[in-house]
mmCIF file of N, CA and C in Angstrom:
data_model
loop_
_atom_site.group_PDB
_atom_site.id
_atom_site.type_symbol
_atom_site.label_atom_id
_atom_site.label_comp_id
_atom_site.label_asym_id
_atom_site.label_seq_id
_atom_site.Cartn_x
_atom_site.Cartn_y
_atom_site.Cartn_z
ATOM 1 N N UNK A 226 -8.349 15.711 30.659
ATOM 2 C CA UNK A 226 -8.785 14.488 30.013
ATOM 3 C C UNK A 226 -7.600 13.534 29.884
ATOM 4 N N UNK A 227 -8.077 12.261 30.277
ATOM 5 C CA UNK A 227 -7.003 11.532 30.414
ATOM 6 C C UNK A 227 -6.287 10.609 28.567
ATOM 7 N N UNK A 228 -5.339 10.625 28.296
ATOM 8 C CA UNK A 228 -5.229 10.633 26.784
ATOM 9 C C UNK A 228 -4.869 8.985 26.745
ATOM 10 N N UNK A 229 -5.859 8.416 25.704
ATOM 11 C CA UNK A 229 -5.934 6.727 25.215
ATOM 12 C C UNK A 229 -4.784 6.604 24.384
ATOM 13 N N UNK A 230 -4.219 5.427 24.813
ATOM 14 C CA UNK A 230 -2.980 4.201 24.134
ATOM 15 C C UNK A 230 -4.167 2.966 23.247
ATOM 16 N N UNK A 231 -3.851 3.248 21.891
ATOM 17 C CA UNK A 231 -4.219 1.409 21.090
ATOM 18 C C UNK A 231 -3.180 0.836 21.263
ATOM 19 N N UNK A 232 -3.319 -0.174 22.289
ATOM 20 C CA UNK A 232 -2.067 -1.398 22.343
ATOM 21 C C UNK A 232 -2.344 -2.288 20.902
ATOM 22 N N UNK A 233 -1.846 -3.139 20.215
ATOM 23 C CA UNK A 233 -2.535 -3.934 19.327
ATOM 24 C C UNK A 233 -1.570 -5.158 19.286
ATOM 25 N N UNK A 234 -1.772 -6.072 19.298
ATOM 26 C CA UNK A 234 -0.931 -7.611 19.849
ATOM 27 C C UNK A 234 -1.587 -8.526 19.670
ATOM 28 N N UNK A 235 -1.289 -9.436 18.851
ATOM 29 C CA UNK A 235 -2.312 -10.350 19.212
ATOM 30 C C UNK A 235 -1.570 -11.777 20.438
ATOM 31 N N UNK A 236 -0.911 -11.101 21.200
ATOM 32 C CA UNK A 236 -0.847 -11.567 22.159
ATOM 33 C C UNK A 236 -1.228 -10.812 23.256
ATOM 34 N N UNK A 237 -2.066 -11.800 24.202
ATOM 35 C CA UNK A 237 -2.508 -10.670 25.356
ATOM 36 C C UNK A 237 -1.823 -10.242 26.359
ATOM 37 N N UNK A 238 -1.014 -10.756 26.450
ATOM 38 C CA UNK A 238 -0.131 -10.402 27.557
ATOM 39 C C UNK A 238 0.544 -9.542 27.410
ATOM 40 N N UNK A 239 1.013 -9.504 26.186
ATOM 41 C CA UNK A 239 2.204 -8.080 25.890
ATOM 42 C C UNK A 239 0.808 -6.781 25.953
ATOM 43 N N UNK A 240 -0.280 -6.948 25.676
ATOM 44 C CA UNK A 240 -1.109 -5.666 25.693
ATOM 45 C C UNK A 240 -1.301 -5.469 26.662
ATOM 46 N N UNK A 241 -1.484 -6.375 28.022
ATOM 47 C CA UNK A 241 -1.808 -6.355 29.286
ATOM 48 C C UNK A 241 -0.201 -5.931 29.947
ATOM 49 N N UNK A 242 0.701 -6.097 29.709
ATOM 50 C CA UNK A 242 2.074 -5.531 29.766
ATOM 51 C C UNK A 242 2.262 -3.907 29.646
ATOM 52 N N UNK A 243 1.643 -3.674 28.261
ATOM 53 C CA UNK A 243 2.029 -2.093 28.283
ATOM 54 C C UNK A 243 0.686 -1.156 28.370
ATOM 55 N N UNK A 244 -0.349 -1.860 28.934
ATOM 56 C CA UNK A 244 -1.362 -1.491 29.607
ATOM 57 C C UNK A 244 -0.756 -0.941 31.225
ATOM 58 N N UNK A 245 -0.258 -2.426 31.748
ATOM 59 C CA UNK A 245 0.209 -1.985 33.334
ATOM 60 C C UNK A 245 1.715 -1.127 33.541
ATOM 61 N N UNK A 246 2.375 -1.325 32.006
ATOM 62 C CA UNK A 246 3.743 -0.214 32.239
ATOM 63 C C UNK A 246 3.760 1.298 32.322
ATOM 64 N N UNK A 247 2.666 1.209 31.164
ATOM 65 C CA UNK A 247 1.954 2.734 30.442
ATOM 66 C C UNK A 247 0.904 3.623 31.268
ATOM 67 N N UNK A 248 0.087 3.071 31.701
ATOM 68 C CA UNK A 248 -0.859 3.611 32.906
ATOM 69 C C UNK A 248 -0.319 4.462 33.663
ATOM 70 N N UNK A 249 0.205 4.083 34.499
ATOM 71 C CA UNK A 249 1.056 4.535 35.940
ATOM 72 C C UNK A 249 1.931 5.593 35.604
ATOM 73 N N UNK A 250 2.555 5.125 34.476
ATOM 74 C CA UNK A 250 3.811 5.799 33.754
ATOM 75 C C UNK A 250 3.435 7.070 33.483
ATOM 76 N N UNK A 251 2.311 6.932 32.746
ATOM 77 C CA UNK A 251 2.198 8.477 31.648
ATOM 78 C C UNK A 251 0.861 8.700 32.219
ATOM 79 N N UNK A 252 0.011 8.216 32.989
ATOM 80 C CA UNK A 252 -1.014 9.054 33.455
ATOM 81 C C UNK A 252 -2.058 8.776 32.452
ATOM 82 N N UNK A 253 -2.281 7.729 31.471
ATOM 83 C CA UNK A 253 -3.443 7.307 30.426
ATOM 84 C C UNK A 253 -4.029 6.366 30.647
ATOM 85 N N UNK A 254 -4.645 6.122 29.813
ATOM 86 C CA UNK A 254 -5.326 4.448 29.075
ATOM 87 C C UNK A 254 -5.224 3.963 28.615
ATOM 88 N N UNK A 255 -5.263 2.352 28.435
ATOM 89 C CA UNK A 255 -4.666 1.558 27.156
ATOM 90 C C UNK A 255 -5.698 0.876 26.907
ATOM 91 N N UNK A 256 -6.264 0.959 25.722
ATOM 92 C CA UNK A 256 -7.174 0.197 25.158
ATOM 93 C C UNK A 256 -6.375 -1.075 24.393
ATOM 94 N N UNK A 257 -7.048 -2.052 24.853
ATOM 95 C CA UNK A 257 -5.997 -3.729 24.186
ATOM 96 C C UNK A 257 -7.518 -3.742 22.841
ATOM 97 N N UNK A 258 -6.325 -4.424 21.752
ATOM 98 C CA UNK A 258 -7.054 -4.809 20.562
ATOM 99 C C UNK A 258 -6.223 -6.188 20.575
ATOM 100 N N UNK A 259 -7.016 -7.132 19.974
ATOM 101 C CA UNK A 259 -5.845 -8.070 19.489
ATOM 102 C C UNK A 259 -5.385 -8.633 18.056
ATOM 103 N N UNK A 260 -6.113 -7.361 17.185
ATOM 104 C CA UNK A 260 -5.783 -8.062 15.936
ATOM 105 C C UNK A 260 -6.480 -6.586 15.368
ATOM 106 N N UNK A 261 -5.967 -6.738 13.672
ATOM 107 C CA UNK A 261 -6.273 -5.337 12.522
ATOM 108 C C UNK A 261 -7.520 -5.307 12.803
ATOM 109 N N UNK A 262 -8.417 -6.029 12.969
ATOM 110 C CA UNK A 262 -9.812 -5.268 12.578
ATOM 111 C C UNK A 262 -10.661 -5.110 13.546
ATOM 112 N N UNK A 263 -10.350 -5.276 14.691
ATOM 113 C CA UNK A 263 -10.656 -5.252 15.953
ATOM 114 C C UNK A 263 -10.315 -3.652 16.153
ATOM 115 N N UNK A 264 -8.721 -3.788 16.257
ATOM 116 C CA UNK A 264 -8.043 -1.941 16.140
ATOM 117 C C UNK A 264 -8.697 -1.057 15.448
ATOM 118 N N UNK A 265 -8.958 -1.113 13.861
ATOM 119 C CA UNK A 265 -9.926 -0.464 13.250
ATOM 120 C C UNK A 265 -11.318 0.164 13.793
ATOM 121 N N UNK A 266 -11.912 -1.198 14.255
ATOM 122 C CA UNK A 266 -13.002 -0.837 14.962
ATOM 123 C C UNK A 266 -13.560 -0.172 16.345
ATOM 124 N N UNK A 267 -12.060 -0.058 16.965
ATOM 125 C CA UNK A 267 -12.107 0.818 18.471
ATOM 126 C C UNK A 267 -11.497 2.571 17.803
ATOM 127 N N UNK A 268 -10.617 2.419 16.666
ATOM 128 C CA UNK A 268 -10.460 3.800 16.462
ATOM 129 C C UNK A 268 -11.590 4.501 15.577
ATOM 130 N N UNK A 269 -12.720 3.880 15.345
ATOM 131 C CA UNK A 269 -13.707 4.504 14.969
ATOM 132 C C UNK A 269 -14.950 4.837 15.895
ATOM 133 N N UNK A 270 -14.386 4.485 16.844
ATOM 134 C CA UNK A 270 -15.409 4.177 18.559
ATOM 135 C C UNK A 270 -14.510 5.646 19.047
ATOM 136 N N UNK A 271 -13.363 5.250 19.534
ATOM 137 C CA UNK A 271 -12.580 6.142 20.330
ATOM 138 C C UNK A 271 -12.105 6.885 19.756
ATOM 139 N N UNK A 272 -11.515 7.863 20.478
ATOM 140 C CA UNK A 272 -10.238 8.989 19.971
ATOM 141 C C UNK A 272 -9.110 8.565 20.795
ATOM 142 N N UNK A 273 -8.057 8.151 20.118
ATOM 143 C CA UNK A 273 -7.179 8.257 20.902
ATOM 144 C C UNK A 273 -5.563 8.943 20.259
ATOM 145 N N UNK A 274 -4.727 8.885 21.266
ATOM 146 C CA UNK A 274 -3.490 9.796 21.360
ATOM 147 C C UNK A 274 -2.561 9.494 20.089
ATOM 148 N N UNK A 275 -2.580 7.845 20.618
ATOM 149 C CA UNK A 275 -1.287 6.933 20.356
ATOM 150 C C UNK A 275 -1.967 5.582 19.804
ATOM 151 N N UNK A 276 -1.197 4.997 18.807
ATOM 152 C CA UNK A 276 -1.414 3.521 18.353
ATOM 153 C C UNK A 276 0.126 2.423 18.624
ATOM 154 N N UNK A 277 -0.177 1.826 19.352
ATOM 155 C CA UNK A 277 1.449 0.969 19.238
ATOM 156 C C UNK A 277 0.568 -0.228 18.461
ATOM 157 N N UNK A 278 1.607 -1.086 17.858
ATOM 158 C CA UNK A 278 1.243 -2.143 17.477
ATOM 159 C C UNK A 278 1.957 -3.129 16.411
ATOM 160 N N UNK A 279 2.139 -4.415 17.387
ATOM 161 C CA UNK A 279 2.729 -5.179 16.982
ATOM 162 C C UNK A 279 2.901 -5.829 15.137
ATOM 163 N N UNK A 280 3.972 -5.825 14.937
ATOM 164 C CA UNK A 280 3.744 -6.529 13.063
ATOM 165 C C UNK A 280 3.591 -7.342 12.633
ATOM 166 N N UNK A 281 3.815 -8.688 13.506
ATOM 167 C CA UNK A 281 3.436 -9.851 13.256
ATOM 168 C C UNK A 281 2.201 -10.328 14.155
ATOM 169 N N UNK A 282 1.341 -9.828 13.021
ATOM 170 C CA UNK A 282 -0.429 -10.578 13.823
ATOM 171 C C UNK A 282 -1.080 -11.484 12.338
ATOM 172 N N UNK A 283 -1.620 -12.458 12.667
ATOM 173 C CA UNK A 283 -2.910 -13.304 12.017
ATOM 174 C C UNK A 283 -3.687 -12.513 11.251
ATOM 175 N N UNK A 284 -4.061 -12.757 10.300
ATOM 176 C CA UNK A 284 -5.195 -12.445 9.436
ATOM 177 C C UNK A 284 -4.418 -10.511 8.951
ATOM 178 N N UNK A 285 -5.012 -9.430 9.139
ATOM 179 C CA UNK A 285 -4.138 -8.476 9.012
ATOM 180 C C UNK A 285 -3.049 -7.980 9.968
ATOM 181 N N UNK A 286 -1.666 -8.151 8.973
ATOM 182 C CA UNK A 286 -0.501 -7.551 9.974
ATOM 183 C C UNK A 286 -0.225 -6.295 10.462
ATOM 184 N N UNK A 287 0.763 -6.061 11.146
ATOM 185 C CA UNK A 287 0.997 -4.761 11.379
ATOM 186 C C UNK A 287 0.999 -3.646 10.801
ATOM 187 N N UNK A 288 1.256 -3.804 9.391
ATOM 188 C CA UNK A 288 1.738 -3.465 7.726
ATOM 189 C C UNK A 288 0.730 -2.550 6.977
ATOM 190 N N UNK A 289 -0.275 -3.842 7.375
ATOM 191 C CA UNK A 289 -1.429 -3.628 6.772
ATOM 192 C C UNK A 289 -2.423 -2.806 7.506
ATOM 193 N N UNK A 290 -2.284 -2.677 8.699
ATOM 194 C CA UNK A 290 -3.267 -2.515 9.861
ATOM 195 C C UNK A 290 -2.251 -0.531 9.876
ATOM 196 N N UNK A 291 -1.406 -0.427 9.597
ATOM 197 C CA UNK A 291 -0.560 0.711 9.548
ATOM 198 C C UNK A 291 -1.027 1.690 8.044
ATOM 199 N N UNK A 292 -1.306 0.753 7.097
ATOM 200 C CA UNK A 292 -1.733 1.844 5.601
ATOM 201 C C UNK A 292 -3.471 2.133 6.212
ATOM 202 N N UNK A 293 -4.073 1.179 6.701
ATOM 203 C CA UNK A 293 -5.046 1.460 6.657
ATOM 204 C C UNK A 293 -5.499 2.994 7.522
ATOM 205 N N UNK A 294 -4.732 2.816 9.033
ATOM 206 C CA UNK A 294 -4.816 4.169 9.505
ATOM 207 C C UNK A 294 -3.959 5.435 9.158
ATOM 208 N N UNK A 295 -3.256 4.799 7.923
ATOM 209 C CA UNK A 295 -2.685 6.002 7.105
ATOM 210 C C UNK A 295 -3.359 6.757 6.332
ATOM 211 N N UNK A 296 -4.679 5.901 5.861
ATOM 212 C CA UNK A 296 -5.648 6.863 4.818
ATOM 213 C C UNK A 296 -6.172 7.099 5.544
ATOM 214 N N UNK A 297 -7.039 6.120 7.145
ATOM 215 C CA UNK A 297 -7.977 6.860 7.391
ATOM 216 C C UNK A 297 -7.848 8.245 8.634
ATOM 217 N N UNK A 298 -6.581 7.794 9.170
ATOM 218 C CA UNK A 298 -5.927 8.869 9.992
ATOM 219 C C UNK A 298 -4.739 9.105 10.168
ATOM 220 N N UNK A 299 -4.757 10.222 9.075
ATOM 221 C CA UNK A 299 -3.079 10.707 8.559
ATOM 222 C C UNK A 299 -2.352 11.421 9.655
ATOM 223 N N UNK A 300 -2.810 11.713 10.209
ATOM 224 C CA UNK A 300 -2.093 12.453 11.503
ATOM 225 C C UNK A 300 -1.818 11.481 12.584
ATOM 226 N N UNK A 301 -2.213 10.369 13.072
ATOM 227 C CA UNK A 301 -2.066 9.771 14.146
ATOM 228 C C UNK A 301 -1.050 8.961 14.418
ATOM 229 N N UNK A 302 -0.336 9.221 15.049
ATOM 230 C CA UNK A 302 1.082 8.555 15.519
ATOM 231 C C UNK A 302 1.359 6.842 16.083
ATOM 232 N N UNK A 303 1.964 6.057 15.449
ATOM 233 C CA UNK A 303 1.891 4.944 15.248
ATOM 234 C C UNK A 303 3.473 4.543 15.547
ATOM 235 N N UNK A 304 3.483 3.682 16.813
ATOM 236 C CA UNK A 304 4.722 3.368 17.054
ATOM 237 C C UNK A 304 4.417 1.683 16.826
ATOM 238 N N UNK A 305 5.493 0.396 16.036
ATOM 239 C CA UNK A 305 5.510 -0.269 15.815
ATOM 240 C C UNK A 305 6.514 -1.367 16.617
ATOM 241 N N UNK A 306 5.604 -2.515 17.282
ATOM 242 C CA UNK A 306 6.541 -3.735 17.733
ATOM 243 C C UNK A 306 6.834 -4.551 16.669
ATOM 244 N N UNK A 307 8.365 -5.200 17.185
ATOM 245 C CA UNK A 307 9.057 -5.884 16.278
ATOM 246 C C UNK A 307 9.887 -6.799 17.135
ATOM 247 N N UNK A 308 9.852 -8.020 16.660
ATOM 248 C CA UNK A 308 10.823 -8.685 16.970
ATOM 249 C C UNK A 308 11.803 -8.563 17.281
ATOM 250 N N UNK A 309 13.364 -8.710 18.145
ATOM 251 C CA UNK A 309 14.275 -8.466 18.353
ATOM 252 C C UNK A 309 15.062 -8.852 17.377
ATOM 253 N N UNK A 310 15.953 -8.080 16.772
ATOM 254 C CA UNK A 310 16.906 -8.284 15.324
ATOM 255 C C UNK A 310 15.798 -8.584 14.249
ATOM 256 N N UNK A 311 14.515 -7.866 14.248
ATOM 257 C CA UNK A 311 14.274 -8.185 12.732
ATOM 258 C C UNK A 311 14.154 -6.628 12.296
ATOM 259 N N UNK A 312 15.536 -6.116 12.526
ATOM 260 C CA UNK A 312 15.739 -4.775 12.094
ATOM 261 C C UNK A 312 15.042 -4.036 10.396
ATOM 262 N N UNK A 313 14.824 -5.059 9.738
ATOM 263 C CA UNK A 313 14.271 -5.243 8.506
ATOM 264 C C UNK A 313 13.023 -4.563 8.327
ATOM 265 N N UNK A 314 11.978 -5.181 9.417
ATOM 266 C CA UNK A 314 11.071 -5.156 9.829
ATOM 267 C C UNK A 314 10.675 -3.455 10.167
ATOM 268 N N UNK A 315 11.282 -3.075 11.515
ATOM 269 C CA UNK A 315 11.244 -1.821 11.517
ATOM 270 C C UNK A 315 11.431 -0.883 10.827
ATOM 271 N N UNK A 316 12.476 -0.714 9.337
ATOM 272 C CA UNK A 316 13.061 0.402 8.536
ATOM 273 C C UNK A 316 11.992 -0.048 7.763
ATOM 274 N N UNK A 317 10.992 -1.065 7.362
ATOM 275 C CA UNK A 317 9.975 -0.710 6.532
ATOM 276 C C UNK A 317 8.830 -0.209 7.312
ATOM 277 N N UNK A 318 8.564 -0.340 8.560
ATOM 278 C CA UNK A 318 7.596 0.251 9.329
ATOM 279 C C UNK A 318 7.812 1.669 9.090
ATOM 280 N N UNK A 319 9.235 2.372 9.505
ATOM 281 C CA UNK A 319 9.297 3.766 9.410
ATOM 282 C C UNK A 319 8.791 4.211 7.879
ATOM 283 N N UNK A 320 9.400 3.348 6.862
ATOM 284 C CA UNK A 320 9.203 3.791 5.505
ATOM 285 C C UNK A 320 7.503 4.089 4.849
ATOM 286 N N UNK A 321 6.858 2.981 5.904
ATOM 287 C CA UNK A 321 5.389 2.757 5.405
ATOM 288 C C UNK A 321 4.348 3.859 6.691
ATOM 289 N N UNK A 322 5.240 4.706 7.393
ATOM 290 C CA UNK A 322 4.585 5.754 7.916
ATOM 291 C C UNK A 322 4.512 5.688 9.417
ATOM 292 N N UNK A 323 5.705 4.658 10.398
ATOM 293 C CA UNK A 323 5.322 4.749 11.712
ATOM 294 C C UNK A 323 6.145 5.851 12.055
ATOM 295 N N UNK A 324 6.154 6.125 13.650
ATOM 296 C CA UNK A 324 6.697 7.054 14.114
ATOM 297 C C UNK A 324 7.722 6.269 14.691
ATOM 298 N N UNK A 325 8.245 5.577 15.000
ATOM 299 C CA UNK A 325 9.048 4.624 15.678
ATOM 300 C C UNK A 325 9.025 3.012 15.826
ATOM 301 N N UNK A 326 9.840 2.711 16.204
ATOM 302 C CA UNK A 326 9.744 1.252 16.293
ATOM 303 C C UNK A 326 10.297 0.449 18.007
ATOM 304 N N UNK A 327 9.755 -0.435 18.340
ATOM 305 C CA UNK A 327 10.681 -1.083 19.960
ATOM 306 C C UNK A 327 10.600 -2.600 19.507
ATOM 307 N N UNK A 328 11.513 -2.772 19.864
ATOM 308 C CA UNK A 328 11.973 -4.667 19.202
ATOM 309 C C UNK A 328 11.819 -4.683 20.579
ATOM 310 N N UNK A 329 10.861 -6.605 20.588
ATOM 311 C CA UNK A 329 10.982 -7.002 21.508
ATOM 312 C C UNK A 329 11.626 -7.806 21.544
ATOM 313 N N UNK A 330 11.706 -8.625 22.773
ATOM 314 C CA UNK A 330 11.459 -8.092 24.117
ATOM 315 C C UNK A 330 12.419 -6.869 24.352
ATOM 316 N N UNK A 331 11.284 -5.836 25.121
ATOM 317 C CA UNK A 331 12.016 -4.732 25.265
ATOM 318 C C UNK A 331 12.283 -4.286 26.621
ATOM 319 N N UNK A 332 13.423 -2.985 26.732
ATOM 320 C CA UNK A 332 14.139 -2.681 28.106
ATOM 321 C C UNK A 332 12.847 -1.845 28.789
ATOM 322 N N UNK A 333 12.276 -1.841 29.627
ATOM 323 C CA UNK A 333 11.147 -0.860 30.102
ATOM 324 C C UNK A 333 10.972 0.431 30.300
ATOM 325 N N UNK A 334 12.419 0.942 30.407
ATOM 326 C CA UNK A 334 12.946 2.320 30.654
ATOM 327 C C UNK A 334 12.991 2.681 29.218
ATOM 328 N N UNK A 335 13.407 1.920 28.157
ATOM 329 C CA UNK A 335 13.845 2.616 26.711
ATOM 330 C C UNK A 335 11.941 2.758 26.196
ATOM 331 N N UNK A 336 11.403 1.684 26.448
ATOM 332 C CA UNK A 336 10.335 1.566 25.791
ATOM 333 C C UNK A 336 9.082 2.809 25.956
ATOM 334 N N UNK A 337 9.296 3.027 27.481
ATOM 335 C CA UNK A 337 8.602 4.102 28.146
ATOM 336 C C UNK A 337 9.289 5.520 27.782
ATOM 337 N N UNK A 338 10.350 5.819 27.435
ATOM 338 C CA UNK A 338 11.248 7.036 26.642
ATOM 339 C C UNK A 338 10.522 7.330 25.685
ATOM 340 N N UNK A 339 10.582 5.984 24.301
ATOM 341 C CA UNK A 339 9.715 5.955 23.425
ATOM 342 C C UNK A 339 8.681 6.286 22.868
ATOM 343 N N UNK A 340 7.638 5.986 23.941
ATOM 344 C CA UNK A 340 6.350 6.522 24.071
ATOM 345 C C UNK A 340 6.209 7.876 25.018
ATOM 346 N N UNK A 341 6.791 8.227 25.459
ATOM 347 C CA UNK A 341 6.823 9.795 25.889
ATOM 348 C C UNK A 341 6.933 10.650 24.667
ATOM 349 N N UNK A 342 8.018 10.237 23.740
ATOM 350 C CA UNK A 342 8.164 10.778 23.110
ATOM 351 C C UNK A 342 7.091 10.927 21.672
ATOM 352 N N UNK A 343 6.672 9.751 21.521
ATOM 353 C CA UNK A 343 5.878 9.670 20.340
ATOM 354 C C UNK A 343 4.175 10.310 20.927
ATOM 355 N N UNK A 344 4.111 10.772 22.458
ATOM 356 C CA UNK A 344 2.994 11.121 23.050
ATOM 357 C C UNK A 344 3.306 12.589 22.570
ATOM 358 N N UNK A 345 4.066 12.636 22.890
ATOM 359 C CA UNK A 345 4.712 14.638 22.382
ATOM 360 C C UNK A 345 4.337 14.594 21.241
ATOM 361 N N UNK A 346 4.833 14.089 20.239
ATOM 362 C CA UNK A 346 4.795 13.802 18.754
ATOM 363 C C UNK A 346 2.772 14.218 18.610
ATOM 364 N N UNK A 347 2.355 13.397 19.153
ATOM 365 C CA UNK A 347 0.776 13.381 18.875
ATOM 366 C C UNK A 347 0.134 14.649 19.496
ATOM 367 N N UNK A 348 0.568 15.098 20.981
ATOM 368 C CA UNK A 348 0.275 16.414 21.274
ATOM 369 C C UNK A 348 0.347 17.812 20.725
ATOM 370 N N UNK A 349 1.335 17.977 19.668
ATOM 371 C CA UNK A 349 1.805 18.637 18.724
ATOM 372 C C UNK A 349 0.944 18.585 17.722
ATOM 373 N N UNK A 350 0.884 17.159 16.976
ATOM 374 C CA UNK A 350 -0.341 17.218 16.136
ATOM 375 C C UNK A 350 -1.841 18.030 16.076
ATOM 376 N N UNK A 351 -1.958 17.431 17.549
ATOM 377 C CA UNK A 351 -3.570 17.911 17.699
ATOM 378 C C UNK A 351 -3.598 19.126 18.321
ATOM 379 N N UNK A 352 -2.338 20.024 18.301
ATOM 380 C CA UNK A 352 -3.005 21.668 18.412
ATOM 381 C C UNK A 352 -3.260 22.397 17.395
#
């Protein structure tokens, strides 16, 4: 079974980005959301592996869109985009329950490390 990526951005291009980086790469799927309640509503549709997702979105942020799948799915591994130097940003992501963080714009090789790794992270979980 092939294992689902929540991209979440509310830009499309960066989801359509690590849709076409991630695919090829790791052998999955990337489901694009572009905003909190959109995401919400595909992880109650789907099962998936992995959640990446950006912190600065419209209406609910990254922040927010991160507690929510903290109550409703405590196990699921959540890697967080961030701005480049808003290092700030990320040490409260880790604090508020992600598994990692990638400031963008990011190197493609580090970013894809990243998510190998936070894919392990989730494979572990679900045995």
């Amino acid at each position: 079974m092939t294992e689902k990526i929540l991209a979440v951005d509310d830009e499309q291009d960066m989801t359509k980005l690590l849709r076409r980086t991630l695919e090829p790469e790791l052998d999955c799927h990337v489901l694009e959301a572009f905003n909190g309640s959109m995401a919400l509503d595909m992880l109650e549709e789907k099962r998936v592996s992995l959640v990446i997702c950006d912190i600065k979105m419209p209406g609910m942020d990254g922040f927010e869109l991160l507690e929510h799948i903290r109550n409703l799915y405590p196990d699921m591994t959540v890697v967080m985009l961030t701005a480049f130097g808003n290092i700030e940003s990320a040490v409260a992501a880790i604090k508020k329950g992600a598994y990692d963080f990638i400031s963008k714009p990011f190197e493609q090789d580090e970013m894809i490390f990243k998510i190998k790794k936070a894919m392990e992270r989730s494979r572990l979980l679900s045995e």
